[in-house]
PDB file of C-alpha atoms in Angstrom:
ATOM      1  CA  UNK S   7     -24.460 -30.388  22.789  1.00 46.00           C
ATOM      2  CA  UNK S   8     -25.235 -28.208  19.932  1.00 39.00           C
ATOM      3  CA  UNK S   9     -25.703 -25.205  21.981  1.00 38.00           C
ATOM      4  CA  UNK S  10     -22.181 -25.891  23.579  1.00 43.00           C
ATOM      5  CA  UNK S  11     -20.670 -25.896  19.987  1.00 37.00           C
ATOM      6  CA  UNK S  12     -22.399 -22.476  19.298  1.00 30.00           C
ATOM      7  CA  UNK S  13     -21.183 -21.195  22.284  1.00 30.00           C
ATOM      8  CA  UNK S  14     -17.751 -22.114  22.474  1.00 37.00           C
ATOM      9  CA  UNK S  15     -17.789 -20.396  18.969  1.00 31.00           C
ATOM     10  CA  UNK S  16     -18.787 -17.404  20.180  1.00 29.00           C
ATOM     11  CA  UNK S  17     -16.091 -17.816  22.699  1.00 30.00           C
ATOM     12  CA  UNK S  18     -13.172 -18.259  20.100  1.00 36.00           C
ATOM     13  CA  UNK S  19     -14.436 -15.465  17.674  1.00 33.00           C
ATOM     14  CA  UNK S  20     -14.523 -12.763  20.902  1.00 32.00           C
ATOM     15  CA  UNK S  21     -10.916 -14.010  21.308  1.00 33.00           C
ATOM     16  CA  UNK S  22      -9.877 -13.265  18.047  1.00 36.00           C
ATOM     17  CA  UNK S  23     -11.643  -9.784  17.864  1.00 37.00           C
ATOM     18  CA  UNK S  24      -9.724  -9.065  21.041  1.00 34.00           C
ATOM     19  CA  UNK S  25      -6.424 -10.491  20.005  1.00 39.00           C
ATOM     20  CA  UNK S  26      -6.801  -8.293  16.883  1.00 44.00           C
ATOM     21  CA  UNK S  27      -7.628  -5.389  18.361  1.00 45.00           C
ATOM     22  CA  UNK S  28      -4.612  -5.602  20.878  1.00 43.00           C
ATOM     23  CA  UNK S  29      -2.463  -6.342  17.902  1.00 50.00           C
ATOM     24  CA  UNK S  30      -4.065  -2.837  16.012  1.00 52.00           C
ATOM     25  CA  UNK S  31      -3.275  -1.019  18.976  1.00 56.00           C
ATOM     26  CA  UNK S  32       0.531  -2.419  19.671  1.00 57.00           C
ATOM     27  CA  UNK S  33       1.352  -1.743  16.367  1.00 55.00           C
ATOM     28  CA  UNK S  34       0.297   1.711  15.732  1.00 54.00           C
ATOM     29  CA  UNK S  35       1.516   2.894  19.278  1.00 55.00           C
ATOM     30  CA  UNK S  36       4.744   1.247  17.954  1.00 55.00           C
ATOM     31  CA  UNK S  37       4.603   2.877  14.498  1.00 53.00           C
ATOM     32  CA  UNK S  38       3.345   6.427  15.359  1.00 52.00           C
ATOM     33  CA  UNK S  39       6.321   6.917  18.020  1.00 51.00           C
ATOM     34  CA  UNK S  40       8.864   6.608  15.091  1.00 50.00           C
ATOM     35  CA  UNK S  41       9.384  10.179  14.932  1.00 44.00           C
ATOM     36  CA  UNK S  42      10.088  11.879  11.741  1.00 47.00           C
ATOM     37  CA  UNK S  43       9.324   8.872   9.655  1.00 52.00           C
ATOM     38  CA  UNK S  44       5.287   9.707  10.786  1.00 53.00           C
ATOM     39  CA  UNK S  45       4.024  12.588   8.736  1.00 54.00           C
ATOM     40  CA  UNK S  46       0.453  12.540  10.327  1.00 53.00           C
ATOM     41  CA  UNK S  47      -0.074  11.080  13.717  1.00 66.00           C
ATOM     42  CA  UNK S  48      -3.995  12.824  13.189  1.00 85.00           C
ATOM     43  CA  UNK S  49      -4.563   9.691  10.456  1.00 92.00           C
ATOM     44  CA  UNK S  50      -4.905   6.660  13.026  1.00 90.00           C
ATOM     45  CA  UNK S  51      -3.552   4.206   9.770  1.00 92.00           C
ATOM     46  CA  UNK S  52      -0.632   6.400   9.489  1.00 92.00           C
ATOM     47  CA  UNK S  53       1.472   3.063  10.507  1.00 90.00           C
ATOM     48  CA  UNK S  54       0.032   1.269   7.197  1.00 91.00           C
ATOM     49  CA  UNK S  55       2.065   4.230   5.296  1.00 93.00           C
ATOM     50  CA  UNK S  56       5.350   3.736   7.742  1.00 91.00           C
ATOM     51  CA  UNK S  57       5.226  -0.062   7.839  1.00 91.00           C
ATOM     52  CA  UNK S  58       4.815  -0.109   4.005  1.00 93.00           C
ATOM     53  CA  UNK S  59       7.983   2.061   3.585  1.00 93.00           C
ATOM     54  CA  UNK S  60      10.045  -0.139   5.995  1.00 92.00           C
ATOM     55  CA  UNK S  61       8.750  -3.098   3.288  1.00 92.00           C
ATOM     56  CA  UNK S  62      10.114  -0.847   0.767  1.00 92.00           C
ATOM     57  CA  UNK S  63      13.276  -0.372   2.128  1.00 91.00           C
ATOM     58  CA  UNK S  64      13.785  -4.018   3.348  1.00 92.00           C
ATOM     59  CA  UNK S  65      13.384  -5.466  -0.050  1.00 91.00           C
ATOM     60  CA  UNK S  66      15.600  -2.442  -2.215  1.00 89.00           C
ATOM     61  CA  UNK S  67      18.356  -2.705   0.464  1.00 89.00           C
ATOM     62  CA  UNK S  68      18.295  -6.461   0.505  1.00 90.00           C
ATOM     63  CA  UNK S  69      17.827  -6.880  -3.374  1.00 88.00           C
ATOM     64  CA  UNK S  70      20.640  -9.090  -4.917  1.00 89.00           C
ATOM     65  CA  UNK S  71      18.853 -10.327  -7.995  1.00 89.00           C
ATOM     66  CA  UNK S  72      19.657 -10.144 -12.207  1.00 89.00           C
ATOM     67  CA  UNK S  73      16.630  -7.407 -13.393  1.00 89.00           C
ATOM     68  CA  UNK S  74      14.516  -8.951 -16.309  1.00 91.00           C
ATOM     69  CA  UNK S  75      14.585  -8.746 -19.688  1.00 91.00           C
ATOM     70  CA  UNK S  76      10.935  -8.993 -20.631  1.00 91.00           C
ATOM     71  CA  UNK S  77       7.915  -8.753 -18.862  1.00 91.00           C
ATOM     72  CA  UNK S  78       6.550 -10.347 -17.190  1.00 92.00           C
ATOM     73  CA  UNK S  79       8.988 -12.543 -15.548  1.00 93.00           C
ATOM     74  CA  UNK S  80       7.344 -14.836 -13.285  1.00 93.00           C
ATOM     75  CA  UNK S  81      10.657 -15.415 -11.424  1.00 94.00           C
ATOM     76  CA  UNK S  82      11.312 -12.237 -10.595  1.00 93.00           C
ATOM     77  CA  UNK S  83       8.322 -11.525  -8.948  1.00 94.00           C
ATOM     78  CA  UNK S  84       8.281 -14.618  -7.169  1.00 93.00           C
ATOM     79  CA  UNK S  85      11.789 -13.576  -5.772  1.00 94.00           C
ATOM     80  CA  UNK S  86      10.499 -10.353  -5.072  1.00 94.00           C
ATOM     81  CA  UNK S  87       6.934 -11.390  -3.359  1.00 92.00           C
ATOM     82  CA  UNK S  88       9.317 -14.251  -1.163  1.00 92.00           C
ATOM     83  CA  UNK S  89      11.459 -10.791   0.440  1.00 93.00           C
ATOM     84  CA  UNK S  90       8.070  -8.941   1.196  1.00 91.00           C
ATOM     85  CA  UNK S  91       6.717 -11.876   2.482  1.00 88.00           C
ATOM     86  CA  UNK S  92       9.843 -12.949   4.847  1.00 89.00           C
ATOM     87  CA  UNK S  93       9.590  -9.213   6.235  1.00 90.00           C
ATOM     88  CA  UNK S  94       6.141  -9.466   7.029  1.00 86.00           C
ATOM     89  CA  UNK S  95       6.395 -12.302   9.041  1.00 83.00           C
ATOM     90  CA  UNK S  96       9.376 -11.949  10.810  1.00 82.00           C
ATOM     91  CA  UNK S  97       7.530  -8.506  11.773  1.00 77.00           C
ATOM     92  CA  UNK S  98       3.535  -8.871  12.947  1.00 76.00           C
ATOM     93  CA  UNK S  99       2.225 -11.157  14.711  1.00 71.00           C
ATOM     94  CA  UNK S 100       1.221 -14.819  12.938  1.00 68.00           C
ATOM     95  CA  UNK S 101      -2.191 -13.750  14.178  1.00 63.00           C
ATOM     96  CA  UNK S 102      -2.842 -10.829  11.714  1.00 63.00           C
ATOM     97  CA  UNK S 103      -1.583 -12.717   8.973  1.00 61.00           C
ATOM     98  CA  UNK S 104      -3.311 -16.134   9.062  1.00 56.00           C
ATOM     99  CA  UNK S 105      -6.707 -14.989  10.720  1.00 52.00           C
ATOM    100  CA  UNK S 106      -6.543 -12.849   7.296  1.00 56.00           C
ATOM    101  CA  UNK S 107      -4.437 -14.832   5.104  1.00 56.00           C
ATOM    102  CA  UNK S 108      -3.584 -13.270   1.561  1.00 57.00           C
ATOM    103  CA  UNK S 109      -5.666 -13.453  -1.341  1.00 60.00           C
ATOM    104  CA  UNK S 110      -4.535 -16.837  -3.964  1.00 66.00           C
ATOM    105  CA  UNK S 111      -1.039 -17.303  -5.393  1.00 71.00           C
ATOM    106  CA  UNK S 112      -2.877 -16.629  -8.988  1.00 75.00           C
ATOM    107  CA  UNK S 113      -4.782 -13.561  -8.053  1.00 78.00           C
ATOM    108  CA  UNK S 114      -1.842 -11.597  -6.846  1.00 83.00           C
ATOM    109  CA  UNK S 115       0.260 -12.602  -9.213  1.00 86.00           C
ATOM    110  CA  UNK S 116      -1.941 -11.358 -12.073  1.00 86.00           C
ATOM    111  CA  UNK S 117      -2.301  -8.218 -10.021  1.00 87.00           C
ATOM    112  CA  UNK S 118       1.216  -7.813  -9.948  1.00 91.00           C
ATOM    113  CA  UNK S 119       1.719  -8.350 -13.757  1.00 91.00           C
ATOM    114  CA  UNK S 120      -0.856  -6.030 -14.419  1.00 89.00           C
ATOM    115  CA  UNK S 121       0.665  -2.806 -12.686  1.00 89.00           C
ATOM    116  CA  UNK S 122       2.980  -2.393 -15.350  1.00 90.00           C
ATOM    117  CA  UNK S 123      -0.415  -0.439 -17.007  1.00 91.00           C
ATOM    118  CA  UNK S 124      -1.614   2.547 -14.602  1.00 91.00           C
ATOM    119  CA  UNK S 125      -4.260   3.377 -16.445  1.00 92.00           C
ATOM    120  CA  UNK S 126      -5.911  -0.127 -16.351  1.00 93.00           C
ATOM    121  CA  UNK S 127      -4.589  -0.333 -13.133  1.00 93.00           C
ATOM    122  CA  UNK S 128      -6.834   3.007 -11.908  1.00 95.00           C
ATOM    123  CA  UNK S 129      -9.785   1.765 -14.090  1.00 95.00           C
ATOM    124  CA  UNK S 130     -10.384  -1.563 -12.023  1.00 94.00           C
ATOM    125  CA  UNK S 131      -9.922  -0.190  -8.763  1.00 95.00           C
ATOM    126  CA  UNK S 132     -12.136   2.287  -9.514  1.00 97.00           C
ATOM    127  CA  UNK S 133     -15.009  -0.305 -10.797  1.00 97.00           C
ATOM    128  CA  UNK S 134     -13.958  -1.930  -7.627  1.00 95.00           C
ATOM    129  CA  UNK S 135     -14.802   1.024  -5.046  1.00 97.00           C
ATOM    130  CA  UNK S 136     -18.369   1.592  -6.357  1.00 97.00           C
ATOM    131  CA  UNK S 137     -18.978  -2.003  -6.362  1.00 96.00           C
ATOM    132  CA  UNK S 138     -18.389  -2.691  -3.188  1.00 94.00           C
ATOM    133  CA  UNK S 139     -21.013  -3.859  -0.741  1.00 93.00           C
ATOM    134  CA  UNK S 140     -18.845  -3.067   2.728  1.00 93.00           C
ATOM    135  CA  UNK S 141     -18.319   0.171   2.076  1.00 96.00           C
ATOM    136  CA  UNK S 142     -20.212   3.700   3.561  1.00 96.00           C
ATOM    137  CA  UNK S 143     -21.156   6.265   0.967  1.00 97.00           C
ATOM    138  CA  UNK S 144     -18.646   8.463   2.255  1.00 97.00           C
ATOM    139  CA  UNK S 145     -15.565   5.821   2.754  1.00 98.00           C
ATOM    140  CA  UNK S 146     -16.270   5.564  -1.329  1.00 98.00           C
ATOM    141  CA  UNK S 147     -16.381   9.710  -2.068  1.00 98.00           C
ATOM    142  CA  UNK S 148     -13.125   9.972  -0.029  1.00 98.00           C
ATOM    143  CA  UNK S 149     -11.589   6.858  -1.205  1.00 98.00           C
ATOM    144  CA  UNK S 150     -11.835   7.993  -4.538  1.00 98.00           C
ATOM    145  CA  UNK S 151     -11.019  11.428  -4.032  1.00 98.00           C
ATOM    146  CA  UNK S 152      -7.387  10.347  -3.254  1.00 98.00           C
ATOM    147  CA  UNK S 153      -7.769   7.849  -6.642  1.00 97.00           C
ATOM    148  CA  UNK S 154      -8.624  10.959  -8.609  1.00 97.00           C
ATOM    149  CA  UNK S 155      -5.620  13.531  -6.702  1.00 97.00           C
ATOM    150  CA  UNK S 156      -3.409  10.465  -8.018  1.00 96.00           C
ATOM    151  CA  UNK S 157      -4.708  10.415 -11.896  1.00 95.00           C
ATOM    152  CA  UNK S 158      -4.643  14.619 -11.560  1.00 95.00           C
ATOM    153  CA  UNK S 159      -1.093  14.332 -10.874  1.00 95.00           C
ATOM    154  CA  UNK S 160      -0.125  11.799 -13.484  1.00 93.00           C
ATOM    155  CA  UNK S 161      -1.680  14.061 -15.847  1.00 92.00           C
ATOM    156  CA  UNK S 162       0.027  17.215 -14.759  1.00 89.00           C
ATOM    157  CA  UNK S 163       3.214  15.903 -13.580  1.00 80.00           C
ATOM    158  CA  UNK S 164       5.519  16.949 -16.413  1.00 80.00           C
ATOM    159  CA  UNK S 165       4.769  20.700 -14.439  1.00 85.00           C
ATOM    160  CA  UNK S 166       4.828  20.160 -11.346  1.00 89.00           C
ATOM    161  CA  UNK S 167       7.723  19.955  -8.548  1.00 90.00           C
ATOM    162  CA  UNK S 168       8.249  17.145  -5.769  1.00 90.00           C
ATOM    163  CA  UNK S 169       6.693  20.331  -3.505  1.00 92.00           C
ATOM    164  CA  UNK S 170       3.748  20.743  -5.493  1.00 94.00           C
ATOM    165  CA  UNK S 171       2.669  17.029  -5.542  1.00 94.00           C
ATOM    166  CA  UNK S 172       3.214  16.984  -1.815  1.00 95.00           C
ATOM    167  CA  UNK S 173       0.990  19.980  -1.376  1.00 96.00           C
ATOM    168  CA  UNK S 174      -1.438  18.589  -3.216  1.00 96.00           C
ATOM    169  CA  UNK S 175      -1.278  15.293  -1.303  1.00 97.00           C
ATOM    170  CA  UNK S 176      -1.557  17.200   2.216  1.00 96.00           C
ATOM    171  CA  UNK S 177      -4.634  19.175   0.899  1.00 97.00           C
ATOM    172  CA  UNK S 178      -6.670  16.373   0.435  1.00 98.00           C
ATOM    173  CA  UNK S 179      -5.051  14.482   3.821  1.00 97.00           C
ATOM    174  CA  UNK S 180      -6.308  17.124   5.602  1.00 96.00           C
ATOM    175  CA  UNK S 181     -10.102  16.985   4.088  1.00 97.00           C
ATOM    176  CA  UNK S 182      -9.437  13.139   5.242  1.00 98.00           C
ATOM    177  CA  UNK S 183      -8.942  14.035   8.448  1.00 97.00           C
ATOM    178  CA  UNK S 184     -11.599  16.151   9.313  1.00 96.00           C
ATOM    179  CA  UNK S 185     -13.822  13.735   9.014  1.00 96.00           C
ATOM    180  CA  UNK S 186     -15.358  11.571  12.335  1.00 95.00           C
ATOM    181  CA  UNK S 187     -14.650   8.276  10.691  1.00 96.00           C
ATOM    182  CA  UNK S 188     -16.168   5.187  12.653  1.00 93.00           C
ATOM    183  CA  UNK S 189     -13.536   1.951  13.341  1.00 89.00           C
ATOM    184  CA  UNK S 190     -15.259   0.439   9.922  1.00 90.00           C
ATOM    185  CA  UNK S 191     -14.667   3.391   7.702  1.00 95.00           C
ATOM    186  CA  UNK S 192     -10.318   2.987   6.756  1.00 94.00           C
ATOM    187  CA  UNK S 193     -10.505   2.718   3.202  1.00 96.00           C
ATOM    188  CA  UNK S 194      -9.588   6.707   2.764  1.00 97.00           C
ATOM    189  CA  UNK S 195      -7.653   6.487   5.376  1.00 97.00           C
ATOM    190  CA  UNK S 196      -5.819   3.644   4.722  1.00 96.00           C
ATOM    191  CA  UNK S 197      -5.162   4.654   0.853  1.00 97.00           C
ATOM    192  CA  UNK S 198      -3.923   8.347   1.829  1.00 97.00           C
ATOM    193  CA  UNK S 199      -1.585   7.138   4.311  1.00 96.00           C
ATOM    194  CA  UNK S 200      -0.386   4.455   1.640  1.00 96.00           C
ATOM    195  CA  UNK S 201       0.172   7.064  -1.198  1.00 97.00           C
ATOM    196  CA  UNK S 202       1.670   9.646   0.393  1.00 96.00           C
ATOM    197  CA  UNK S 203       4.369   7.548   2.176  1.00 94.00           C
ATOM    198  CA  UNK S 204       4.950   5.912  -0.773  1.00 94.00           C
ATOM    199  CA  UNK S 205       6.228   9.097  -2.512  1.00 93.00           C
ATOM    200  CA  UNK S 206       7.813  10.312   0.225  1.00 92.00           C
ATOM    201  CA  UNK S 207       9.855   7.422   0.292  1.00 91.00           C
ATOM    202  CA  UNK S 208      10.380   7.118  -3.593  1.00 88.00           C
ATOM    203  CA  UNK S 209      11.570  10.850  -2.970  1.00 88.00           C
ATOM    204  CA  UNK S 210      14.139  10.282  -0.630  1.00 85.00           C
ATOM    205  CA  UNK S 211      15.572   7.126  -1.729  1.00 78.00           C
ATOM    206  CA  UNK S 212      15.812   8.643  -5.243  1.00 62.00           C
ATOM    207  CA  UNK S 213      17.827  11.344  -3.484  1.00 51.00           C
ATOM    208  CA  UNK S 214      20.093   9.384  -1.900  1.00 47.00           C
ATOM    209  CA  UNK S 215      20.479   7.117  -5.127  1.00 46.00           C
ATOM    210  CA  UNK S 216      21.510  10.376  -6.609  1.00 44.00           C
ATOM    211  CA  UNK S 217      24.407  11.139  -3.785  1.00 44.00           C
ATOM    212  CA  UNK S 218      25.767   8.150  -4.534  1.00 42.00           C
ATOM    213  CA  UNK S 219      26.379   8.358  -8.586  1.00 39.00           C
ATOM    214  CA  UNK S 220      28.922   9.426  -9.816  1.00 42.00           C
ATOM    215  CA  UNK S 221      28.463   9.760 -13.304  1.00 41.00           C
ATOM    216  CA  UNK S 222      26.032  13.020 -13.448  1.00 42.00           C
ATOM    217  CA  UNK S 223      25.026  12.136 -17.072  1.00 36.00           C
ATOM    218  CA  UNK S 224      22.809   9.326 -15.699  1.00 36.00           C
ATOM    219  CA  UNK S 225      19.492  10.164 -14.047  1.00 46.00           C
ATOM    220  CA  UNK S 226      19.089   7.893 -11.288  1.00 51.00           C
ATOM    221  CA  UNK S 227      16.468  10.014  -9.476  1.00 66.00           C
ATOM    222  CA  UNK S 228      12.705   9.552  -9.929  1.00 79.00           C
ATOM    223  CA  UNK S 229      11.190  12.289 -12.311  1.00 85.00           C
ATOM    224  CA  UNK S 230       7.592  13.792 -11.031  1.00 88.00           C
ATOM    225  CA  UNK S 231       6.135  11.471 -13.079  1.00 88.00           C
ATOM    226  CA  UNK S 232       8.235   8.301 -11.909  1.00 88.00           C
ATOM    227  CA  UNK S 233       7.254   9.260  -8.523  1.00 89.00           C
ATOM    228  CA  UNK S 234       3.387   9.434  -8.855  1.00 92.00           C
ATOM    229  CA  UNK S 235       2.683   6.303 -11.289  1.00 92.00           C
ATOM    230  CA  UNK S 236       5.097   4.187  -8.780  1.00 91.00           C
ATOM    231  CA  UNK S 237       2.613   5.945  -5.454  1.00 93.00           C
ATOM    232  CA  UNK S 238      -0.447   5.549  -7.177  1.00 95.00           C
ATOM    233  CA  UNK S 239       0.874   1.655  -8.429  1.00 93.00           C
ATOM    234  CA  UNK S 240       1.602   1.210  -4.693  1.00 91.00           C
ATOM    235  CA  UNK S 241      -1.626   2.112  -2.904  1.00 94.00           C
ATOM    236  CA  UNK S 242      -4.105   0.582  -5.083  1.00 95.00           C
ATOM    237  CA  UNK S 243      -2.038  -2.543  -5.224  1.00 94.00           C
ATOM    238  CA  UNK S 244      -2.478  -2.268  -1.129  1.00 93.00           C
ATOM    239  CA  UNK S 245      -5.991  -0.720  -1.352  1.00 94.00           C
ATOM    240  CA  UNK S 246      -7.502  -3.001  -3.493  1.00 93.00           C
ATOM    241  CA  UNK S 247      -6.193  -5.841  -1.765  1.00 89.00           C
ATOM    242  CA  UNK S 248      -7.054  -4.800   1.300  1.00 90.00           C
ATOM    243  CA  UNK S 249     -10.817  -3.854   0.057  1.00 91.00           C
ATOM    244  CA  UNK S 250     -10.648  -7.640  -1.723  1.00 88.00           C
ATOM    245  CA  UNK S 251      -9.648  -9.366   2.036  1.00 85.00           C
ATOM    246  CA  UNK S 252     -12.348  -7.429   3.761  1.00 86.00           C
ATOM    247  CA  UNK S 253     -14.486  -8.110   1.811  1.00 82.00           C
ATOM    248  CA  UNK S 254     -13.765 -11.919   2.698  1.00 77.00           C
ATOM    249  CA  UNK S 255     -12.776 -11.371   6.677  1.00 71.00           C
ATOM    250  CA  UNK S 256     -15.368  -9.858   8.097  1.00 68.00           C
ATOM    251  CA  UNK S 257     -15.324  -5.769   6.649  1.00 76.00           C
ATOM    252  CA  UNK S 258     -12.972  -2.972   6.594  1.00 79.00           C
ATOM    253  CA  UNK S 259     -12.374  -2.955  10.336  1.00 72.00           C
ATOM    254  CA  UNK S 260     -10.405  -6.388  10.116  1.00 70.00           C
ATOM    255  CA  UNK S 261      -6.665  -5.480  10.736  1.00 76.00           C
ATOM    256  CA  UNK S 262      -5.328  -8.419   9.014  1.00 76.00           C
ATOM    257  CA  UNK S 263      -6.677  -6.685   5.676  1.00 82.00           C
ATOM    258  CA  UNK S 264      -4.639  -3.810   6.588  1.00 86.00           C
ATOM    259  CA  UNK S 265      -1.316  -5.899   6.840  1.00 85.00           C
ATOM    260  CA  UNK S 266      -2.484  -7.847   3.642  1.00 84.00           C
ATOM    261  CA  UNK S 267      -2.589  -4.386   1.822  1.00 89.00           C
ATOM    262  CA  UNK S 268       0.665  -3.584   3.137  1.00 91.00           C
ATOM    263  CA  UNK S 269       2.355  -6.817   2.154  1.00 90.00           C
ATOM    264  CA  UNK S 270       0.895  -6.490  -1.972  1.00 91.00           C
ATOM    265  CA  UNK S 271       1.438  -2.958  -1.967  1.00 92.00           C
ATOM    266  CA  UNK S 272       5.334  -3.417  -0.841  1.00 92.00           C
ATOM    267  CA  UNK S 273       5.536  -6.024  -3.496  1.00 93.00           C
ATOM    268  CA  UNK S 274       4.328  -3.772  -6.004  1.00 93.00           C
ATOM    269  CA  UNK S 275       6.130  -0.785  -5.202  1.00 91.00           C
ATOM    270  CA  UNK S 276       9.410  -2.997  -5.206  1.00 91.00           C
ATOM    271  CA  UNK S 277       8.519  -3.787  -8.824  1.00 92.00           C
ATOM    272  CA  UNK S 278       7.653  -0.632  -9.789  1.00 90.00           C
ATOM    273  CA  UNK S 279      10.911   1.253  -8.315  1.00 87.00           C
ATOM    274  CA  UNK S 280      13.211  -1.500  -9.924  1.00 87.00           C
ATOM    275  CA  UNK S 281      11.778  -2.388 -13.174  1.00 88.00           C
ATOM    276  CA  UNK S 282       9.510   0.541 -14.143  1.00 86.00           C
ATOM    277  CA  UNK S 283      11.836   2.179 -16.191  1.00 78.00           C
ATOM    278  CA  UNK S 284      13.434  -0.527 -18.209  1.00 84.00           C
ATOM    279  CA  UNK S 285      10.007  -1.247 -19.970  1.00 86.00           C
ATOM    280  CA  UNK S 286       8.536   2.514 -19.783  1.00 81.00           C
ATOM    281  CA  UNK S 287       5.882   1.720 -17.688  1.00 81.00           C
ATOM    282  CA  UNK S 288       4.995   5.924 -17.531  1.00 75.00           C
TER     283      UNK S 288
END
């Protein structure tokens, strides 16, 4: 009887890694065929970057809510979370969400009061990386290569353009990508595609905010500096919750982790892009 029980197990957990992995592959096929929105169809988590940015764009085009007056306001990100949360499951399959599931109410919402300090922010998810029992030596090199490109262009963005930061971004994309990564190894991967959608889309939505003021003495665009604290607040919100579920689920090849990541790092890119600036957060 016992031996029935273990293998019936065995039975349900091949089923799930199969399900998964059918899910993994629908969903980047469907994501890397978007066209222009895909910058890299070399990164094989490109569609963590897309997917977050449709998030993005769900929640700020959808947004119909009074902005705070102090911070934090537990309401607000509650209303925010609720949007980010409705997109992701009316989107992916229940499967790569509850196989998963997200990390406790109180956990991510201390996460998401704490973004409003990037330098605390970078601190912790650095501890995090070299802490971590799941990950390869070289998933943590790379993984904090793109942490350190991020805190390099905080500190230098007062000088440098929208191109520059981009360049930057590709230039350590493509050292990414010449690596032979194994199907455990998406950390780097994961956190390159995150940050450089992210501004990418904070670019062009700050752009077309722009086209549609018309009072030139207000600066509705994104400076350099808006643009990489609300990137880097976005991916490690994602990364680190992603690291967090793997390191719960079963490792960094679990692709519910993935659409965790996505979920918190759409939730706090939505808070960054709409309240940032009312309480300085850069």
């Amino acid at each position: 009887m016992k031996l029935n029980k273990f293998f019936s197990l065995l039975i349900a957990m091949f089923i799930l890694i199969i399900s998964c992995t059918e899910d993994n592959n629908q969903i980047a096929t469907k994501y890397n065929q978007k066209g222009d929105k895909v910058q890299s169809v070399a990164n094989r988590l490109e569609w963590v970057g897309v997917a977050h940015n449709d998030l993005l764009e769900y929640v700020l085009n959808n947004f119909s809510y009074e902005l705070p007056s102090q911070w934090p306001d537990y309401d607000f990100i509650d209303y925010i979370s609720d949007m980010a949360d409705d997109y992701i499951s009316g989107y992916f399959p229940d499967s790569l969400i509850s196989s998963c599931g997200d990390l406790s109410d109180t956990t991510t919402m201390n996460l998401l009061i704490g973004i409003n300090n990037v330098n605390t922010t970078i601190s912790n998810y650095r501890y995090q990386i070299y802490n971590s029992n799941i990950l390869t030596q070289r998933d943590i090199t790379y993984s904090i290569k793109v942490l350190d490109l991020a805190e390099n262009l905080i500190d230098s963005s007062n000088v440098l353009s929208y191109n520059d930061i981009m360049n930057r971004i590709n230039e350590v994309e493509d050292e990414i990508l010449s690596i032979n990564w194994n199907n455990t190894e998406n950390l780097a991967l994961f956190s390159i595609a995150l940050f450089k959608n992210s501004i990418i889309f904070h670019a062009n939505y700050s752009s077309a905010l722009n086209k549609k003021s018309n009072n030139n003495s207000i600066q509705v665009g994104f400076t350099p500096t808006e643009l990489t604290v609300c990137g880097t607040i976005d991916f490690i919100a994602g990364a680190a919750t992603t690291l967090s579920c793997a390191s719960a689920s079963g490792g960094m090849a679990a692709v519910p982790a993935l659409v965790v990541g996505i979920k918190v790092g759409g939730k706090a890119s939505g808070l960054a892009n709409l309240v940032g600036r009312l309480f300085r957060w850069w």
